[in-house]
mmCIF file of C-alpha atoms in Angstrom:
data_model
loop_
_atom_site.group_PDB
_atom_site.id
_atom_site.type_symbol
_atom_site.label_atom_id
_atom_site.label_comp_id
_atom_site.label_asym_id
_atom_site.label_seq_id
_atom_site.Cartn_x
_atom_site.Cartn_y
_atom_site.Cartn_z
ATOM 1 C CA GLN A 1 132.940 -19.678 147.532
ATOM 2 C CA LYS A 2 128.932 -19.459 146.793
ATOM 3 C CA GLU A 3 127.609 -19.681 143.472
ATOM 4 C CA VAL A 4 125.727 -16.647 143.685
ATOM 5 C CA GLU A 5 126.936 -13.743 145.937
ATOM 6 C CA GLN A 6 124.535 -10.740 146.620
ATOM 7 C CA ASP A 7 124.867 -7.299 148.680
ATOM 8 C CA PRO A 8 123.144 -8.364 152.044
ATOM 9 C CA GLY A 9 121.949 -4.973 152.333
ATOM 10 C CA PRO A 10 119.906 -3.608 154.241
ATOM 11 C CA LEU A 11 119.611 -0.783 151.947
ATOM 12 C CA SER A 12 117.260 2.212 152.992
ATOM 13 C CA VAL A 13 116.298 5.013 150.478
ATOM 14 C CA PRO A 14 114.161 7.855 150.243
ATOM 15 C CA GLU A 15 110.847 7.671 147.999
ATOM 16 C CA GLY A 16 111.705 8.208 144.282
ATOM 17 C CA ALA A 17 115.377 7.049 144.363
ATOM 18 C CA ILE A 18 117.068 5.195 141.626
ATOM 19 C CA VAL A 19 117.737 1.747 143.309
ATOM 20 C CA SER A 20 120.273 -0.461 142.097
ATOM 21 C CA LEU A 21 120.636 -4.220 143.218
ATOM 22 C CA ASN A 22 123.356 -6.364 142.520
ATOM 23 C CA CYS A 23 124.296 -10.219 142.215
ATOM 24 C CA THR A 24 127.724 -12.062 141.001
ATOM 25 C CA TYR A 25 127.787 -15.662 139.885
ATOM 26 C CA SER A 26 130.622 -17.828 139.365
ATOM 27 C CA ASN A 27 129.148 -20.513 136.867
ATOM 28 C CA SER A 28 129.672 -19.888 133.297
ATOM 29 C CA ALA A 29 126.702 -22.548 132.577
ATOM 30 C CA PHE A 30 124.133 -20.398 133.987
ATOM 31 C CA GLN A 31 121.938 -19.056 131.370
ATOM 32 C CA TYR A 32 118.797 -17.883 133.147
ATOM 33 C CA PHE A 33 119.001 -15.108 135.290
ATOM 34 C CA MET A 34 115.989 -14.077 137.619
ATOM 35 C CA TRP A 35 114.866 -11.513 140.347
ATOM 36 C CA TYR A 36 112.398 -12.465 142.889
ATOM 37 C CA ARG A 37 110.599 -10.275 145.680
ATOM 38 C CA GLN A 38 109.620 -11.397 148.901
ATOM 39 C CA TYR A 39 107.461 -9.458 151.213
ATOM 40 C CA SER A 40 107.840 -10.165 154.779
ATOM 41 C CA ARG A 41 105.823 -13.311 155.833
ATOM 42 C CA LYS A 42 105.172 -14.406 152.392
ATOM 43 C CA GLY A 43 106.907 -16.490 149.815
ATOM 44 C CA PRO A 44 109.050 -15.173 146.970
ATOM 45 C CA GLU A 45 107.494 -14.036 143.555
ATOM 46 C CA LEU A 46 109.210 -13.831 140.526
ATOM 47 C CA LEU A 47 109.810 -10.322 139.294
ATOM 48 C CA MET A 48 111.676 -10.513 136.167
ATOM 49 C CA TYR A 49 113.748 -12.869 134.061
ATOM 50 C CA THR A 50 116.284 -12.685 131.671
ATOM 51 C CA TYR A 51 117.839 -15.199 129.401
ATOM 52 C CA SER A 52 122.001 -14.834 128.653
ATOM 53 C CA SER A 53 123.204 -11.513 128.624
ATOM 54 C CA GLY A 54 121.199 -7.953 128.170
ATOM 55 C CA ASN A 55 118.538 -5.642 129.613
ATOM 56 C CA LYS A 56 114.920 -6.294 129.982
ATOM 57 C CA GLU A 57 112.545 -3.544 131.348
ATOM 58 C CA ASP A 58 109.233 -3.739 132.711
ATOM 59 C CA GLY A 59 107.694 -0.127 133.659
ATOM 60 C CA ARG A 60 109.915 0.741 136.618
ATOM 61 C CA PHE A 61 112.130 -1.989 136.597
ATOM 62 C CA THR A 62 115.070 -2.998 134.561
ATOM 63 C CA ALA A 63 117.253 -6.347 134.781
ATOM 64 C CA GLN A 64 120.592 -6.434 133.373
ATOM 65 C CA VAL A 65 123.026 -9.401 132.975
ATOM 66 C CA ASP A 66 126.782 -9.060 131.785
ATOM 67 C CA LYS A 67 127.647 -12.458 131.183
ATOM 68 C CA SER A 68 131.588 -11.652 130.953
ATOM 69 C CA SER A 69 131.454 -10.271 133.832
ATOM 70 C CA LYS A 70 129.177 -12.545 135.720
ATOM 71 C CA TYR A 71 127.182 -9.653 136.979
ATOM 72 C CA ILE A 72 123.785 -9.352 137.354
ATOM 73 C CA SER A 73 121.794 -6.090 138.395
ATOM 74 C CA LEU A 74 118.375 -4.977 138.928
ATOM 75 C CA PHE A 75 117.556 -1.022 138.720
ATOM 76 C CA ILE A 76 114.032 0.069 140.141
ATOM 77 C CA ARG A 77 113.248 3.623 139.187
ATOM 78 C CA ASP A 78 111.094 6.069 141.279
ATOM 79 C CA SER A 79 111.218 3.844 144.094
ATOM 80 C CA GLN A 80 108.172 3.550 146.104
ATOM 81 C CA PRO A 81 107.513 2.504 149.727
ATOM 82 C CA SER A 82 105.337 -0.805 148.085
ATOM 83 C CA ASP A 83 108.943 -1.408 146.784
ATOM 84 C CA SER A 84 109.949 -2.460 150.308
ATOM 85 C CA ALA A 85 110.922 -5.698 150.400
ATOM 86 C CA THR A 86 113.741 -8.313 150.186
ATOM 87 C CA TYR A 87 115.170 -8.900 146.549
ATOM 88 C CA LEU A 88 116.508 -12.349 145.776
ATOM 89 C CA CYS A 89 118.612 -12.843 142.366
ATOM 90 C CA ALA A 90 118.452 -16.517 141.238
ATOM 91 C CA THR A 91 120.156 -18.270 138.112
ATOM 92 C CA SER A 92 119.986 -21.741 136.664
ATOM 93 C CA GLY A 93 121.845 -23.595 133.898
ATOM 94 C CA SER A 94 120.171 -25.441 131.140
ATOM 95 C CA GLY A 95 119.283 -29.404 130.893
ATOM 96 C CA SER A 96 116.923 -31.667 132.128
ATOM 97 C CA ALA A 97 117.891 -30.516 136.129
ATOM 98 C CA ARG A 98 117.300 -26.576 135.823
ATOM 99 C CA GLN A 99 117.080 -26.196 139.782
ATOM 100 C CA LEU A 100 117.455 -22.584 140.741
ATOM 101 C CA THR A 101 120.536 -21.244 142.873
ATOM 102 C CA PHE A 102 119.296 -17.947 145.122
ATOM 103 C CA GLY A 103 121.686 -15.469 146.371
ATOM 104 C CA SER A 104 120.787 -14.563 149.933
ATOM 105 C CA GLY A 105 118.730 -11.549 149.219
ATOM 106 C CA THR A 106 118.910 -7.482 149.995
ATOM 107 C CA GLN A 107 116.384 -6.406 151.943
ATOM 108 C CA LEU A 108 115.427 -2.779 150.602
ATOM 109 C CA THR A 109 113.371 -0.393 152.754
ATOM 110 C CA VAL A 110 111.930 2.521 150.869
ATOM 111 C CA LEU A 111 111.079 5.761 153.117
ATOM 112 C CA PRO A 112 108.136 7.748 152.171
ATOM 113 C CA GLU B 1 98.302 -14.919 142.397
ATOM 114 C CA ALA B 2 99.682 -18.151 142.738
ATOM 115 C CA ASP B 3 97.372 -21.227 144.243
ATOM 116 C CA ILE B 4 99.779 -22.598 146.385
ATOM 117 C CA TYR B 5 99.038 -23.399 149.782
ATOM 118 C CA GLN B 6 101.336 -24.423 153.032
ATOM 119 C CA THR B 7 99.729 -25.364 156.401
ATOM 120 C CA PRO B 8 100.716 -24.913 159.315
ATOM 121 C CA ARG B 9 101.842 -21.004 158.920
ATOM 122 C CA TYR B 10 103.411 -21.448 162.278
ATOM 123 C CA LEU B 11 104.485 -24.349 164.263
ATOM 124 C CA VAL B 12 106.378 -24.613 167.358
ATOM 125 C CA ILE B 13 106.927 -28.065 168.417
ATOM 126 C CA GLY B 14 109.302 -30.150 171.092
ATOM 127 C CA THR B 15 112.211 -32.085 170.426
ATOM 128 C CA GLY B 16 111.468 -35.515 169.351
ATOM 129 C CA LYS B 17 107.853 -35.339 167.592
ATOM 130 C CA LYS B 18 107.084 -35.987 164.341
ATOM 131 C CA ILE B 19 105.776 -33.323 162.000
ATOM 132 C CA THR B 20 104.358 -33.386 158.693
ATOM 133 C CA LEU B 21 104.246 -30.029 156.546
ATOM 134 C CA GLU B 22 101.488 -29.598 153.832
ATOM 135 C CA CYS B 23 101.919 -28.116 150.630
ATOM 136 C CA SER B 24 98.984 -28.113 148.047
ATOM 137 C CA GLN B 25 98.795 -26.311 144.555
ATOM 138 C CA THR B 26 95.635 -26.224 142.384
ATOM 139 C CA MET B 27 97.577 -25.206 139.251
ATOM 140 C CA GLY B 28 98.472 -28.855 138.007
ATOM 141 C CA HIS B 29 101.790 -28.254 137.787
ATOM 142 C CA ASP B 30 104.235 -31.357 137.558
ATOM 143 C CA LYS B 31 107.364 -30.141 139.330
ATOM 144 C CA MET B 32 107.380 -29.255 143.040
ATOM 145 C CA TYR B 33 110.222 -28.193 145.506
ATOM 146 C CA TRP B 34 110.901 -27.812 149.044
ATOM 147 C CA TYR B 35 113.230 -24.911 150.126
ATOM 148 C CA GLN B 36 114.804 -24.201 153.333
ATOM 149 C CA GLN B 37 115.393 -20.442 154.172
ATOM 150 C CA ASP B 38 117.164 -19.023 157.305
ATOM 151 C CA PRO B 39 117.172 -15.355 157.885
ATOM 152 C CA GLY B 40 119.515 -13.396 155.762
ATOM 153 C CA MET B 41 120.630 -16.788 153.834
ATOM 154 C CA GLU B 42 119.640 -18.076 150.545
ATOM 155 C CA LEU B 43 116.853 -20.679 149.946
ATOM 156 C CA HIS B 44 118.114 -24.283 149.720
ATOM 157 C CA LEU B 45 116.600 -26.608 147.860
ATOM 158 C CA ILE B 46 115.794 -29.797 149.885
ATOM 159 C CA HIS B 47 113.644 -31.767 148.119
ATOM 160 C CA TYR B 48 111.867 -32.104 144.405
ATOM 161 C CA SER B 49 109.398 -33.874 142.572
ATOM 162 C CA TYR B 50 109.186 -33.717 138.575
ATOM 163 C CA GLY B 51 105.826 -35.910 138.959
ATOM 164 C CA VAL B 52 103.632 -38.654 141.017
ATOM 165 C CA ASN B 53 105.997 -41.060 142.487
ATOM 166 C CA SER B 54 109.058 -39.122 141.606
ATOM 167 C CA THR B 55 111.049 -37.848 144.333
ATOM 168 C CA GLU B 56 115.081 -36.443 144.390
ATOM 169 C CA LYS B 57 116.914 -34.971 147.150
ATOM 170 C CA GLY B 58 118.061 -31.484 146.501
ATOM 171 C CA ASP B 59 121.760 -29.795 147.110
ATOM 172 C CA LEU B 60 121.025 -29.520 151.007
ATOM 173 C CA SER B 61 121.270 -32.380 152.820
ATOM 174 C CA SER B 62 118.339 -32.697 155.242
ATOM 175 C CA GLU B 63 116.793 -35.620 157.295
ATOM 176 C CA SER B 64 113.388 -35.004 156.086
ATOM 177 C CA THR B 65 111.222 -37.072 153.736
ATOM 178 C CA VAL B 66 108.648 -36.236 151.081
ATOM 179 C CA SER B 67 106.135 -37.897 149.456
ATOM 180 C CA ARG B 68 104.357 -37.488 145.755
ATOM 181 C CA ILE B 69 101.046 -39.726 145.357
ATOM 182 C CA ARG B 70 99.086 -37.017 143.825
ATOM 183 C CA THR B 71 99.886 -34.314 141.512
ATOM 184 C CA GLU B 72 98.851 -31.589 143.990
ATOM 185 C CA HIS B 73 99.894 -32.623 147.404
ATOM 186 C CA PHE B 74 103.661 -32.766 148.268
ATOM 187 C CA PRO B 75 103.980 -33.158 152.287
ATOM 188 C CA LEU B 76 107.407 -33.093 153.767
ATOM 189 C CA THR B 77 107.691 -35.093 157.570
ATOM 190 C CA LEU B 78 110.308 -34.935 159.792
ATOM 191 C CA GLU B 79 110.256 -38.136 161.809
ATOM 192 C CA SER B 80 112.063 -36.616 164.976
ATOM 193 C CA ALA B 81 112.221 -32.976 165.123
ATOM 194 C CA ARG B 82 115.028 -31.505 166.539
ATOM 195 C CA PRO B 83 116.268 -27.719 167.137
ATOM 196 C CA SER B 84 118.386 -27.497 164.523
ATOM 197 C CA HIS B 85 115.567 -28.173 162.113
ATOM 198 C CA THR B 86 114.125 -24.501 163.186
ATOM 199 C CA SER B 87 114.250 -22.959 160.092
ATOM 200 C CA GLN B 88 111.567 -21.558 157.075
ATOM 201 C CA TYR B 89 110.222 -24.105 154.703
ATOM 202 C CA LEU B 90 109.103 -22.770 151.486
ATOM 203 C CA CYS B 91 107.058 -24.654 148.888
ATOM 204 C CA ALA B 92 106.939 -24.139 145.114
ATOM 205 C CA SER B 93 105.695 -25.685 141.963
ATOM 206 C CA SER B 94 106.578 -24.647 138.141
ATOM 207 C CA GLU B 95 105.093 -26.359 135.216
ATOM 208 C CA GLY B 96 107.138 -27.530 132.270
ATOM 209 C CA GLY B 97 108.574 -24.801 130.580
ATOM 210 C CA GLY B 98 111.526 -22.561 131.989
ATOM 211 C CA PRO B 99 113.311 -23.027 134.813
ATOM 212 C CA TYR B 100 112.626 -19.736 136.259
ATOM 213 C CA GLU B 101 108.886 -19.386 137.217
ATOM 214 C CA GLN B 102 108.452 -21.343 140.145
ATOM 215 C CA TYR B 103 105.334 -20.354 142.485
ATOM 216 C CA PHE B 104 106.053 -19.951 146.137
ATOM 217 C CA GLY B 105 103.685 -20.779 149.047
ATOM 218 C CA PRO B 106 103.739 -18.173 151.759
ATOM 219 C CA GLY B 107 106.084 -20.739 153.810
ATOM 220 C CA THR B 108 105.665 -22.621 157.395
ATOM 221 C CA ARG B 109 107.978 -21.153 159.993
ATOM 222 C CA LEU B 110 108.905 -24.111 162.060
ATOM 223 C CA THR B 111 110.117 -23.649 165.910
ATOM 224 C CA VAL B 112 111.765 -26.668 167.694
ATOM 225 C CA THR B 113 112.216 -26.011 171.276
#
């Protein structure tokens, strides 16, 4: 079983839609939860991160973590064609190693 | 924008050749990483370094080797390329703080024929 499972998509939505991207994880030691965005032919870039459970909002983006169900979500409001990319969730535990464990990514296309 | 560079961006090479993928960062970050990414698959950590002369293997077994002689430079070498090495290789760096803020380079897409 993979430590982080992510809905693979692809997901295609019209401009202005609310997008929900989701991941589940298995290791209860994970405490840091991140979303990276990867445009075609580019490396991933950090979009948002949260520590432990709760919500975090940044403009049109909201990251949500529910540690009791080991569920991670990213919501995009008023989606734009420029949001078209692959979204990767990632988690990490604490400690000196603190390597990132990535999901396989969800490819999102926002249609104008 | 993150200042981390990878060369070449694309490489097509024959089986048995020795190759070195270059990665450099100008941010002075101590930590550097190499990931392998196949289409539709998660990023797999193959090597990491926490500073000069420090290198460790990651979770994914790899026939590649790395070196870290200078803070800014973290090259990856394949002594004898094989078709199974065909993949995208991503280099990243981070500073000492949280484990989440890794800055990625644009990647090298390697094809071994």
